[in-house]
Coordinates of C-alpha atoms and ligand atoms in Angstrom, one line a residue:
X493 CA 14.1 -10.5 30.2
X494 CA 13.0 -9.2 26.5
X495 CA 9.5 -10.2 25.8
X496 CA 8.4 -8.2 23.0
X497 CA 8.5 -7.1 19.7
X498 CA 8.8 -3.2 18.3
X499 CA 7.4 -2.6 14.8
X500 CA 7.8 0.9 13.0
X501 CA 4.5 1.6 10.6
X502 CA 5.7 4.4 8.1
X503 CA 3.2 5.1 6.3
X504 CA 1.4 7.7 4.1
X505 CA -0.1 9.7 6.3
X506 CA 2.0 8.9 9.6
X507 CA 4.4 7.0 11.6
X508 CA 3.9 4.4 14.1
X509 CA 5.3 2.6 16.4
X510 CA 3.9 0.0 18.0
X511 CA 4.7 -3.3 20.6
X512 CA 3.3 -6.4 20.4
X513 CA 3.3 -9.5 23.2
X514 CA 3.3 -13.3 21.9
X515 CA -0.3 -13.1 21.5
X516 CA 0.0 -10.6 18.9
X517 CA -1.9 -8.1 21.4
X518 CA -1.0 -4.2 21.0
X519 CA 1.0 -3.6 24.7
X520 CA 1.5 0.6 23.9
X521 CA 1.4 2.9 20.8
X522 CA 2.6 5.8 19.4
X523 CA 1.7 7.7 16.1
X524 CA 3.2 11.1 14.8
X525 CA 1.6 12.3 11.1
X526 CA 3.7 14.3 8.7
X527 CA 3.5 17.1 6.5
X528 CA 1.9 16.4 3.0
X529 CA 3.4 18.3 0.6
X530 CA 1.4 19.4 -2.9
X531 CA 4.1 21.9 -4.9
X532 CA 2.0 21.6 -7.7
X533 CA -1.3 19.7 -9.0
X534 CA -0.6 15.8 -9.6
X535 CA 2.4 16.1 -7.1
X536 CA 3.1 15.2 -3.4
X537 CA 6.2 14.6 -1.6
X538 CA 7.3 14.0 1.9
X539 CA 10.1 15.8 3.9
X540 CA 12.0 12.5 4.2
X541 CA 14.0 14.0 7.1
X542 CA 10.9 15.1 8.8
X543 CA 10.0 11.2 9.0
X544 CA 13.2 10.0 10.5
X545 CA 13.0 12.0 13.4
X546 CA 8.8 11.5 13.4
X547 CA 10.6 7.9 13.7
X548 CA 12.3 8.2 16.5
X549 CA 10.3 10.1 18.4
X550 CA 8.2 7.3 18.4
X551 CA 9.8 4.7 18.9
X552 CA 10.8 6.7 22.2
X553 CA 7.0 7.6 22.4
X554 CA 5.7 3.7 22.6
X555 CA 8.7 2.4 24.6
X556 CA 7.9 5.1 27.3
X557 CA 4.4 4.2 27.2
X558 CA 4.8 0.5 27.8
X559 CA 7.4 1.4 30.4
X560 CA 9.6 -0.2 28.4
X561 CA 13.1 -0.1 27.5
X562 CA 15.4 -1.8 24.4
X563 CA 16.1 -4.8 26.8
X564 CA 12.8 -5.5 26.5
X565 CA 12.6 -5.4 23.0
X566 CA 13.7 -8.9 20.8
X567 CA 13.3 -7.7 17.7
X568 CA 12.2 -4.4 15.6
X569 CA 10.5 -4.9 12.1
X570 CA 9.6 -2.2 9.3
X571 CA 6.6 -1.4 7.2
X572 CA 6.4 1.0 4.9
X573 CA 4.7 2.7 2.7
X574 CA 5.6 1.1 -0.8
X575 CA 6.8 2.9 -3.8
X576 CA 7.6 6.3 -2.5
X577 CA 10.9 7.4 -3.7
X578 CA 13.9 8.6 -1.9
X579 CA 17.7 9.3 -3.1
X580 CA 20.1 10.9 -0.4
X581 CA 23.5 11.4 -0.4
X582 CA 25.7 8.9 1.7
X583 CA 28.3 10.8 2.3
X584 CA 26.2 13.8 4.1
X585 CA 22.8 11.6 5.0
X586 CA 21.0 14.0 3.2
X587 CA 18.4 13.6 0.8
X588 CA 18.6 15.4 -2.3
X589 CA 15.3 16.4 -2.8
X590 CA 12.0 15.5 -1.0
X591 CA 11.1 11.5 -1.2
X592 CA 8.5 11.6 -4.3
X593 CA 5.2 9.4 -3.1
X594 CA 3.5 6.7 -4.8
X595 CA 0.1 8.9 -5.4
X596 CA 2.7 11.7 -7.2
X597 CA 1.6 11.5 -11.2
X598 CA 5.3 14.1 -12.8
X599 CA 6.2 11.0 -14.1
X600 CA 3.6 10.4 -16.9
X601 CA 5.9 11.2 -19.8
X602 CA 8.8 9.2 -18.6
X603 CA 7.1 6.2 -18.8
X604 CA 5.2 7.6 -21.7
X605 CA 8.6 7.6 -23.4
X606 CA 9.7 3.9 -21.9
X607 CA 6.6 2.4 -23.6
X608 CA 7.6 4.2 -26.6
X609 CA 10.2 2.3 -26.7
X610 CA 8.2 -0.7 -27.5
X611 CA 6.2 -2.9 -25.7
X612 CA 3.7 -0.1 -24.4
X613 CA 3.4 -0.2 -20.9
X614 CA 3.9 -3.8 -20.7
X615 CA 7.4 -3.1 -22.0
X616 CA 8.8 -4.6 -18.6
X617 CA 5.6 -6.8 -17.2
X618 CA 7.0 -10.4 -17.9
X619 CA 9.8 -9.5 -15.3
X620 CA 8.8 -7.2 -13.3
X621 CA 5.2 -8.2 -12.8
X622 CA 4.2 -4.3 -13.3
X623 CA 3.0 -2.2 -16.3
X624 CA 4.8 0.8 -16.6
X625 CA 3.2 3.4 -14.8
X626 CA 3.6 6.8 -12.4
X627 CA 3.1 4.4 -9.3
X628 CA 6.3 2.7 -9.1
X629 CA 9.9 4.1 -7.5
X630 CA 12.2 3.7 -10.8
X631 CA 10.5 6.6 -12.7
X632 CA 10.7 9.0 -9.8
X633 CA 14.7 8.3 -9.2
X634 CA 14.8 8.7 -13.1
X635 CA 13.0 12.1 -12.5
X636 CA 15.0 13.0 -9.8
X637 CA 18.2 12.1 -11.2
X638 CA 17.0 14.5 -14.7
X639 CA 15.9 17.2 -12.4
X640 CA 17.6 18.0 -9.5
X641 CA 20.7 20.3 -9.7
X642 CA 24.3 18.0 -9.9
X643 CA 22.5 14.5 -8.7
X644 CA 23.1 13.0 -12.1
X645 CA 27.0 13.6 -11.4
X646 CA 26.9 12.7 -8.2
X647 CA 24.9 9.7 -8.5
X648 CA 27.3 8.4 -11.3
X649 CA 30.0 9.0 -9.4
X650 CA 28.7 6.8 -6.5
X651 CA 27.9 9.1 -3.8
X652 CA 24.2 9.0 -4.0
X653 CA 21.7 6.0 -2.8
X654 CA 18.2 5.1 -3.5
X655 CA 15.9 3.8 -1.1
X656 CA 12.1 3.5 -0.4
X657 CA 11.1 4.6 2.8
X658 CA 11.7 1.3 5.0
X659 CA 15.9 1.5 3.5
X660 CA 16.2 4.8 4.6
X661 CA 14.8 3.9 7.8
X662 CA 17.2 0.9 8.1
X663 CA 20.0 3.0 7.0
X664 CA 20.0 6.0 9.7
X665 CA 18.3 3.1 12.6
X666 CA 21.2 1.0 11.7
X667 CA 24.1 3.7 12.1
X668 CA 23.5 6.2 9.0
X669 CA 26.5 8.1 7.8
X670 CA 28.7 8.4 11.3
X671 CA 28.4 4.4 11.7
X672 CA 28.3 3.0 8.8
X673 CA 23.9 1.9 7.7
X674 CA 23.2 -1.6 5.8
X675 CA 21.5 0.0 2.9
X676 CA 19.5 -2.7 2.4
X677 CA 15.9 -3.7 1.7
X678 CA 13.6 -6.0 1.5
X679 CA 12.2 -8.6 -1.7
X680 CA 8.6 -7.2 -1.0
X681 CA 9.6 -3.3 -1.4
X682 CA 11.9 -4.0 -4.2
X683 CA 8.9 -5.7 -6.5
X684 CA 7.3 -2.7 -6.3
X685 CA 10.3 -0.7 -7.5
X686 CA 9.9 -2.3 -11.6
X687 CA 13.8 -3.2 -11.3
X688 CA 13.8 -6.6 -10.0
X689 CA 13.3 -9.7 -11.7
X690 CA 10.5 -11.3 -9.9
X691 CA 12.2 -14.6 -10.7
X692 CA 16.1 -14.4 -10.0
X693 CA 15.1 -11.3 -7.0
X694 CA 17.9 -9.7 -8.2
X695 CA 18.2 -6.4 -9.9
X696 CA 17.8 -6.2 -13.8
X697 CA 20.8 -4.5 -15.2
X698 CA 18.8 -3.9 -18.7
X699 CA 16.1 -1.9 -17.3
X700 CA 18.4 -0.1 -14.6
X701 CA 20.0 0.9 -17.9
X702 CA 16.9 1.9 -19.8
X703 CA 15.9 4.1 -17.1
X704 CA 19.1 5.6 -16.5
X705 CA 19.6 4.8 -13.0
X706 CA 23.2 3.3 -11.8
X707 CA 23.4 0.1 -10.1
X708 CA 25.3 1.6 -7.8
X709 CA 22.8 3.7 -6.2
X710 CA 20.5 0.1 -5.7
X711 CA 20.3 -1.7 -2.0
X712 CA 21.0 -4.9 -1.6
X713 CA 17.7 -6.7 -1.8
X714 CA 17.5 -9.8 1.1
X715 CA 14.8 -11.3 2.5
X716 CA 11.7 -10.0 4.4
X717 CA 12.5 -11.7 7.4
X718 CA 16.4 -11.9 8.5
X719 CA 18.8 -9.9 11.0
X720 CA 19.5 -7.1 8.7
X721 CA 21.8 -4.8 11.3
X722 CA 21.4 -3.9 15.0
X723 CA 19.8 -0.4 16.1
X724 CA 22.8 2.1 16.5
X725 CA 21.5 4.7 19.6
X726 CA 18.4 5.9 19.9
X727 CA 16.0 4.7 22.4
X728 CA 16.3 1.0 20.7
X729 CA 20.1 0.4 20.7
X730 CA 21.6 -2.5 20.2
X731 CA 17.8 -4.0 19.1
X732 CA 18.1 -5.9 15.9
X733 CA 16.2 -5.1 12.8
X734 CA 14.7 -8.1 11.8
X735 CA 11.7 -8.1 9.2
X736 CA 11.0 -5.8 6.8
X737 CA 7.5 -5.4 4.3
X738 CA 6.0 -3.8 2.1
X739 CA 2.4 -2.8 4.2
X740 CA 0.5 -4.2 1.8
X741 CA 2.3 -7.7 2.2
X742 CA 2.7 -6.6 5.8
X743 CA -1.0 -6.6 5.9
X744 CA -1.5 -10.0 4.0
X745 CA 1.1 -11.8 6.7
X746 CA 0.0 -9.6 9.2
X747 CA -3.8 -11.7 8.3
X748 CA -1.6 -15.2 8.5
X749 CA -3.0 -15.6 4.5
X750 CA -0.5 -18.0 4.5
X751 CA -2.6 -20.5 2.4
X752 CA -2.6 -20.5 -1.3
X753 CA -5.8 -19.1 -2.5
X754 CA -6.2 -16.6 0.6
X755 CA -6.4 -12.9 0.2
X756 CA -7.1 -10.2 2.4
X757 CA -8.4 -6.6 1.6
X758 CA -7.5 -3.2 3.3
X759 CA -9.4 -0.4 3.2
X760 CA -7.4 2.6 3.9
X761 CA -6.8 5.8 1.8
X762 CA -6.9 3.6 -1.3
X763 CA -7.6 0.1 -0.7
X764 CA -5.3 -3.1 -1.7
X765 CA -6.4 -6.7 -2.3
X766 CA -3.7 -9.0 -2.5
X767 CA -4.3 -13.1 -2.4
X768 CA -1.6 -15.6 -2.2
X769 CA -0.5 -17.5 -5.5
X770 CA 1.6 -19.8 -3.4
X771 CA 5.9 -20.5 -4.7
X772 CA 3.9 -19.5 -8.6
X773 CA 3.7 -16.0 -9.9
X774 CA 1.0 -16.1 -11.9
X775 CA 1.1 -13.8 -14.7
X776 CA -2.1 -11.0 -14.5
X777 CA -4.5 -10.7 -17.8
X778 CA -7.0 -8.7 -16.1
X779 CA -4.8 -5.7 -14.7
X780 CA -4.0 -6.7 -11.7
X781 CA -0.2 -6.8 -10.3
X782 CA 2.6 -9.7 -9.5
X783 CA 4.2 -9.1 -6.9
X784 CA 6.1 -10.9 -4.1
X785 CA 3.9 -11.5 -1.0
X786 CA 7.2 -12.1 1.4
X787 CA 9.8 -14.6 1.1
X788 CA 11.0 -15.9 4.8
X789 CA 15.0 -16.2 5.6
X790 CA 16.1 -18.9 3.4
X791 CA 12.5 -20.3 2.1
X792 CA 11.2 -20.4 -1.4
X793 CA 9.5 -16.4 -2.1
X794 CA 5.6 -16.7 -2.0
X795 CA 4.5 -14.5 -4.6
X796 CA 0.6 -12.5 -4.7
X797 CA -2.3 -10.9 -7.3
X798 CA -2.4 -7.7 -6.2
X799 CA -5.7 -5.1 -7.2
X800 CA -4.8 -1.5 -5.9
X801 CA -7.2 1.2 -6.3
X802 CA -5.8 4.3 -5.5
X803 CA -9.2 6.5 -4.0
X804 CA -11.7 5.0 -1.5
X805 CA -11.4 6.1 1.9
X806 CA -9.5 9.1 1.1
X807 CA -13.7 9.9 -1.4
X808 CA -14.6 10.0 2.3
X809 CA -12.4 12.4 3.5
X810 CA -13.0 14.5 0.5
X811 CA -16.7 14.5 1.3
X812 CA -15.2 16.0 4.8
X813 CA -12.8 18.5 3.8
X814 CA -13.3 19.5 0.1
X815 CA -17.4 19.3 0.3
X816 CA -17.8 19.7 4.2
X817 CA -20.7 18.1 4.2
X818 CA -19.7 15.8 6.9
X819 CA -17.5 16.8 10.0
X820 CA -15.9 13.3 10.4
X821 CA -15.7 10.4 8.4
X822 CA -17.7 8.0 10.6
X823 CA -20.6 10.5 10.3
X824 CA -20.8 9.0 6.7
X825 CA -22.4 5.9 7.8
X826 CA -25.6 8.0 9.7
X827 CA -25.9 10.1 6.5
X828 CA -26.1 6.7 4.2
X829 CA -28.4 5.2 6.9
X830 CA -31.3 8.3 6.7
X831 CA -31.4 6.8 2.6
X832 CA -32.4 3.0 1.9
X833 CA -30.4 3.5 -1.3
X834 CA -28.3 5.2 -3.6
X835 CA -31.5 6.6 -5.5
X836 CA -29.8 6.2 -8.7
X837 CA -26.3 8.3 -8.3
X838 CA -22.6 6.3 -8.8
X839 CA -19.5 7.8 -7.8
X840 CA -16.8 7.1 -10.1
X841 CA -13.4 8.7 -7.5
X842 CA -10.8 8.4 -10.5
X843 CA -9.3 11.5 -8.7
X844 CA -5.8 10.7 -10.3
X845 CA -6.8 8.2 -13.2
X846 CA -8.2 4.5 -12.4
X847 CA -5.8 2.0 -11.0
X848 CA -6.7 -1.6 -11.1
X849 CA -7.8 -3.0 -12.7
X850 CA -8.4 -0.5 -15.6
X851 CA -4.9 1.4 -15.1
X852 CA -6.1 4.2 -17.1
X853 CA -4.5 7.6 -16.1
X854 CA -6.7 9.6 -18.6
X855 CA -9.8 9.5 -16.9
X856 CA -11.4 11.7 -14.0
X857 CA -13.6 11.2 -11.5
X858 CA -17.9 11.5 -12.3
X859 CA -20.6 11.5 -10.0
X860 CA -23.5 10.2 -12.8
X861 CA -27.0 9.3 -12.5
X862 CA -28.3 12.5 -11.0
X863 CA -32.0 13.6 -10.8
X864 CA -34.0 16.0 -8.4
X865 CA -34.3 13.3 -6.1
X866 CA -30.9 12.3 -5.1
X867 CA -30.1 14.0 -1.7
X868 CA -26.9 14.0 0.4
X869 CA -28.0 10.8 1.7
X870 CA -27.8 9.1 -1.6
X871 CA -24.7 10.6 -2.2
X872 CA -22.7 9.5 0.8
X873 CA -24.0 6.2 -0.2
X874 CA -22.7 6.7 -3.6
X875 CA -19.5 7.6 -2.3
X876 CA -19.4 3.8 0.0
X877 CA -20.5 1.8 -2.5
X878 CA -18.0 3.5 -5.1
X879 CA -15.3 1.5 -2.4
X880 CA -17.2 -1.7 -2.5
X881 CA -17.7 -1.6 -6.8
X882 CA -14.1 -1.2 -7.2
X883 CA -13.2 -4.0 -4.9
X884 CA -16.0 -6.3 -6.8
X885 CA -14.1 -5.2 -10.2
X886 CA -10.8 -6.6 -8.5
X887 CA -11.9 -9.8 -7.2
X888 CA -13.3 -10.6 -10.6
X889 CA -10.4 -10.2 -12.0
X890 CA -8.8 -12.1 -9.4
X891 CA -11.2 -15.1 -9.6
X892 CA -10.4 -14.7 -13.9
X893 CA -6.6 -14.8 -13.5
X894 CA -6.3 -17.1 -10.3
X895 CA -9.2 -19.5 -11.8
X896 CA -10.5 -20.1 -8.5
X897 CA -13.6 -17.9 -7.1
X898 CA -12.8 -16.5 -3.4
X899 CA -14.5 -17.9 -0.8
X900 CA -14.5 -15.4 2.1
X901 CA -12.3 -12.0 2.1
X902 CA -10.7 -10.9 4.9
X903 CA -10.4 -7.2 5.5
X904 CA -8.7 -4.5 7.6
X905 CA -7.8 -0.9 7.9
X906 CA -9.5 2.3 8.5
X907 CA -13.3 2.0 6.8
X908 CA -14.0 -1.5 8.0
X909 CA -15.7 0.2 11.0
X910 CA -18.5 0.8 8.9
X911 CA -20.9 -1.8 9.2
X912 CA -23.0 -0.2 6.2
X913 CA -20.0 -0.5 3.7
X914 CA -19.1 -4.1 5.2
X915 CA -22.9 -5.2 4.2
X916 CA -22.5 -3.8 1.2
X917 CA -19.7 -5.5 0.3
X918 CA -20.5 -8.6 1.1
X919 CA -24.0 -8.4 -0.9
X920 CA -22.1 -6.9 -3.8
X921 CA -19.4 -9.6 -3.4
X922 CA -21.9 -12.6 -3.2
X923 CA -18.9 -13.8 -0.8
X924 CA -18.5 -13.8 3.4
X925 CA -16.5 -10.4 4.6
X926 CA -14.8 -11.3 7.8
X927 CA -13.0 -9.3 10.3
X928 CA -10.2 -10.5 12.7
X929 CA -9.9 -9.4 16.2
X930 CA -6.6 -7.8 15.8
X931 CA -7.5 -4.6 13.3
X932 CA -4.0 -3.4 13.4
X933 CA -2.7 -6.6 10.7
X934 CA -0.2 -3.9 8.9
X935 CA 1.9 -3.6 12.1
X936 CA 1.4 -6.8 12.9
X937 CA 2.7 -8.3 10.0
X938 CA 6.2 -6.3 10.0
X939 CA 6.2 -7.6 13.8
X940 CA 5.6 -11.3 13.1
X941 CA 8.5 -11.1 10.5
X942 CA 11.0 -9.5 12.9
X943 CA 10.1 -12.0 15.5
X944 CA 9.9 -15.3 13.1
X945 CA 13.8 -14.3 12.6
X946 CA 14.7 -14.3 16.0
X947 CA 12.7 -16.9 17.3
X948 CA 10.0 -15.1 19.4
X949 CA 7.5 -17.3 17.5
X950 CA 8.2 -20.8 16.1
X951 CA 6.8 -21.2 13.5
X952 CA 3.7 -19.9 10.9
X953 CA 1.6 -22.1 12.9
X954 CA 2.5 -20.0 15.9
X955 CA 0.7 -17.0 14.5
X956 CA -1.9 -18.6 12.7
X957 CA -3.0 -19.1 16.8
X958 CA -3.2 -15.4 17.0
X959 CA -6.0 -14.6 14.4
X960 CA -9.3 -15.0 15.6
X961 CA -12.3 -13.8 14.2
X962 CA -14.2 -10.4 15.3
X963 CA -17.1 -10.1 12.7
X964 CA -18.5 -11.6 9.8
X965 CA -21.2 -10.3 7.2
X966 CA -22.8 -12.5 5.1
X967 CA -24.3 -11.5 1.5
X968 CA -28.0 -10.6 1.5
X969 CA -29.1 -9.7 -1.9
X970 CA -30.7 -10.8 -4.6
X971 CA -28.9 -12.1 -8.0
X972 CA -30.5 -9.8 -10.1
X973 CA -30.6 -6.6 -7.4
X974 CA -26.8 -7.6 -7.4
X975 CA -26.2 -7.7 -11.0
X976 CA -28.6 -4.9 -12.4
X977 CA -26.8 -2.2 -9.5
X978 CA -23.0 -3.6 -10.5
X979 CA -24.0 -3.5 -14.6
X980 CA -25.1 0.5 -13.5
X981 CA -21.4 1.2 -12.0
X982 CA -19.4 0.0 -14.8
X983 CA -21.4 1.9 -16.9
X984 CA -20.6 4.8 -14.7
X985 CA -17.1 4.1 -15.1
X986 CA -16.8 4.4 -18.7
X987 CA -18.6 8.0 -18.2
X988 CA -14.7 8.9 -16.5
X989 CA -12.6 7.2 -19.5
X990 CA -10.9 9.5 -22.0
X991 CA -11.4 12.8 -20.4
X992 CA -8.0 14.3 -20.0
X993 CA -6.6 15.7 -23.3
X994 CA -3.0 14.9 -24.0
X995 CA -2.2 19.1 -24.2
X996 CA -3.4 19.3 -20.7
X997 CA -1.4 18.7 -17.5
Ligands
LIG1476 P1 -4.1 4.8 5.8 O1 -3.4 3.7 6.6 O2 -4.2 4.6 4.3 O3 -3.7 6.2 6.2 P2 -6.4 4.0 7.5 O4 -6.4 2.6 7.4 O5 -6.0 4.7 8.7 O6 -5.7 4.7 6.2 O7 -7.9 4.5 7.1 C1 -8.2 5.8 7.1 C2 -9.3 6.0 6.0 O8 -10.5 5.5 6.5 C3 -9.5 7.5 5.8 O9 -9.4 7.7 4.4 C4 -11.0 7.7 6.3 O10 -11.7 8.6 5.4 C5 -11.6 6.4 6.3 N1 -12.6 6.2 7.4 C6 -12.3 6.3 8.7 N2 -13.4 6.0 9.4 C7 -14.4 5.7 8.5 C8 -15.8 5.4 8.6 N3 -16.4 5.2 9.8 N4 -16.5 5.2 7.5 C9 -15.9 5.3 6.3 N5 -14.6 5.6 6.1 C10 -13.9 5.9 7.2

């Protein structure tokens, strides 16, 4: 009898596949990481044929771990790194370049020229829920589709597809080109593509045009939580695929933020807050992003805020491998512990620009408020706290657009290991940081969607039984120790503003 759930984690770094019981308890995983691929400064792209078969390998990889076979499995579900941009070729299965990911900044004068158009780069916010910007999928198929050898041709005349990487996952899982793939994706990926109408959750023809992409090449978008297609071979044949998310909205259902006012934060190679604004998308004045937080089979779509700040766990690992002056990243925390504070220094890490919620691509990262007494103990503390400032500047301008202050955050992913940085934020936040039992919510999430569709659990009440809580810091600082170290950060952030010329790449 089939008593589990598969869920397939593709994300930046690497692919996972991992099984979950009822409980929401991790029975076997298993995690393959891909090739990052920098042709040129401000690029990076992934062999997108190098993460199908990372794909497959582990779903085999888990199931054989778990002693486990597809009989055993109910339901598979997707999460995916969003944004990262794929066109392939239906006819052959194969992609016509390498998938372009979301960090990749080629398409700055593209959407240079869109705002250009009028509008700036809020030309397409009202529907979209997105300023124009080198993060999103459209401007990459754009600059594919201007750039690579024939594809316009082709495209036009209908033989090419777009899809981010949880379509072209669904595609060759549900048959490819020898069995005819759903190209198909979810509501969650698609609002992060700035060609769907956040209300109708449909495709826009009038910015498809503007960017010069054919309709044609589109999935359908459906729900985040349906029957989709059936696995076709492979180690889970004749599984259906039956949830698909974004991993940041993975994350948030993944957390059971089901609640209006809820948010969760993850802290991974950048970090993403997103809180649930309920059946209302409410419209961002403080540069954050609308988005849709899932939408379940037939229900009304539950939309998000969304702050994304592209560099804070990955200012650890360039302490590691660009500095070297840790060997791991956990060995931050006993560098920041031999220091009782940052003795002065702020660590701006706008490494490719500042997302949220200043969404300026002109500035560079500064490490400011040097002397002869900062060590490499104030430094490593420098770099945490540069993770827990930027998540401070996103939940004000959550509290500013939502109206109502945050009570507690919720958090996951990689750095929430580190008790230091988990103080920290929680005195810097003025707000309880809490920590559920089951870390891995990302997988989790995809999982609780696949099985909500085929009935493995009931209900959202089902899952809200899973979560249980692991840790919880509460803030211990004073107002003004608070206020004077936060007024010192933003002042370090204007030291990054303005700093890349227009004549230089
Ligand atoms: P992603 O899913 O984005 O690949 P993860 O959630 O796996 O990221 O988190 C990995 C990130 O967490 C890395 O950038 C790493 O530098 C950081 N990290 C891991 N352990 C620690 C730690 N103990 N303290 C601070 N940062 C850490």
């Amino acid at each position: 009898m089939a008593e589990y759930i598969a869920s397939i984690d593709q994300g930046t770094t690497s692919t996972r596949c991992m099984i979950f019981d009822k409980s929401g308890s991790v029975i076997a995983v298993d995690q393959k990481e891909h090739e990052q691929i920098f042709p040129r400064a401000g690029w990076v792209e992934h062999d997108a044929t190098e993460i199908w078969n990372n794909t497959r390998d582990v779903i085999g990889g888990a199931l054989a771990k778990a002693n486990l076979n597809s009989d055993n499995i109910d339901a598979v579900g997707i999460t995916n790194q969003r944004e990262t941009a794929l066109v392939w070729d239906k006819t052959t299965g194969e992609p016509v370049c390498n998938a372009i990911v979301w960090q990749d900044t080629r398409t700055q004068k593209i959407c240079d020229e869109l705002a250009e158009l009028g509008g700036g780069a809020e030309r397409y916010k009202a529907k979209v829920g997105l300023p124009l910007a080198t993060y999103f999928s459209a401007p990459k198929v754009r600059w594919i589709l201007d750039n690579v050898d024939g594809a316009r041709e082709k495209a036009e005349a209908g033989d090419l597809v777009f899809g981010n990487m949880d379509t072209w996952l669904l595609w060759n899982l549900t048959g490819g080109v020898e069995r005819g793939g759903v190209h198909v994706t979810d509501v969650t990926n698609a609002s992060r593509t700035m060609l769907m109408d956040l209300t109708t959750l449909s495709w826009d023809e009038e910015i498809a045009g503007e960017m010069k992409i054919p309709m044609s090449m589109l999935p359908e978008i459906k729900s985040s939580s349906e029957v989709y297609g059936e696995c076709q071979g492979g180690a889970l044949r004749g599984t259906p695929v039956a949830g698909i998310l974004g991993d940041q909205q993975a994350a948030t259902f993944g957390q059971v933020c089901f609640e209006v006012g809820t948010a969760k934060n993850t802290y991974g190679t950048g970090n993403f807050m997103l809180l649930n604004t309920g059946e209302e998308q409410v419209p961002s004045e403080n540069g954050l992003l609308t988005t849709v937080c899932y939408k379940i089979g037939d229900n009304k779509p539950i939309y998000a805020l969304e702050g994304a700040i592209a560099v804070t766990g990955s200012l650890v690992q360039w302490m590691r491998d660009n500095l070297g002056i840790i060997k791991t990243a956990p060995e931050i925390e006993d560098l920041a512990a031999s220091v009782d504070d940052n003795g002065g220094a702020y660590f701006v890490p706008a490494f490719s620009g500042l997302f949220a919620p200043h969404w300026r691509s002109d500035a560079r990262g500064a490490l400011v408020g040097l002397t002869r007494f900062v060590n490499k103990g104030h430094i490593a503390r420098a770099v945490l706290e540069a993770t827990a400032f930027q998540t401070r500047e996103v939940l004000d301008a959550m509290n500013a657009d939502s109206g109502v202050p945050l009570k507690e955050l919720r958090v996951d992913g990689g750095m929430v290991v580190n008790e230091t940085l988990m103080q920290f934020q929680a005195d810097i936040l003025d707000v309880d940081v809490v920590r559920p039992k089951v870390a891995e919510t990302t997988a989790l999430g995809a999982a609780y969607a696949a099985g909500l569709a085929v009935g493995y659990w009931a209900d959202e009440d089902d899952l809200r039984q899973n979560w249980g809580e692991d840790k919880r810091w509460t803030p211990n600082m004073d107002d003004d120790a608070r206020e004077k170290t936060y007024r010192n950060w933003k002042k370090a952030v204007t030291k990054t503003l303005d700093w890349v010329d227009d004549d230089v790449d």
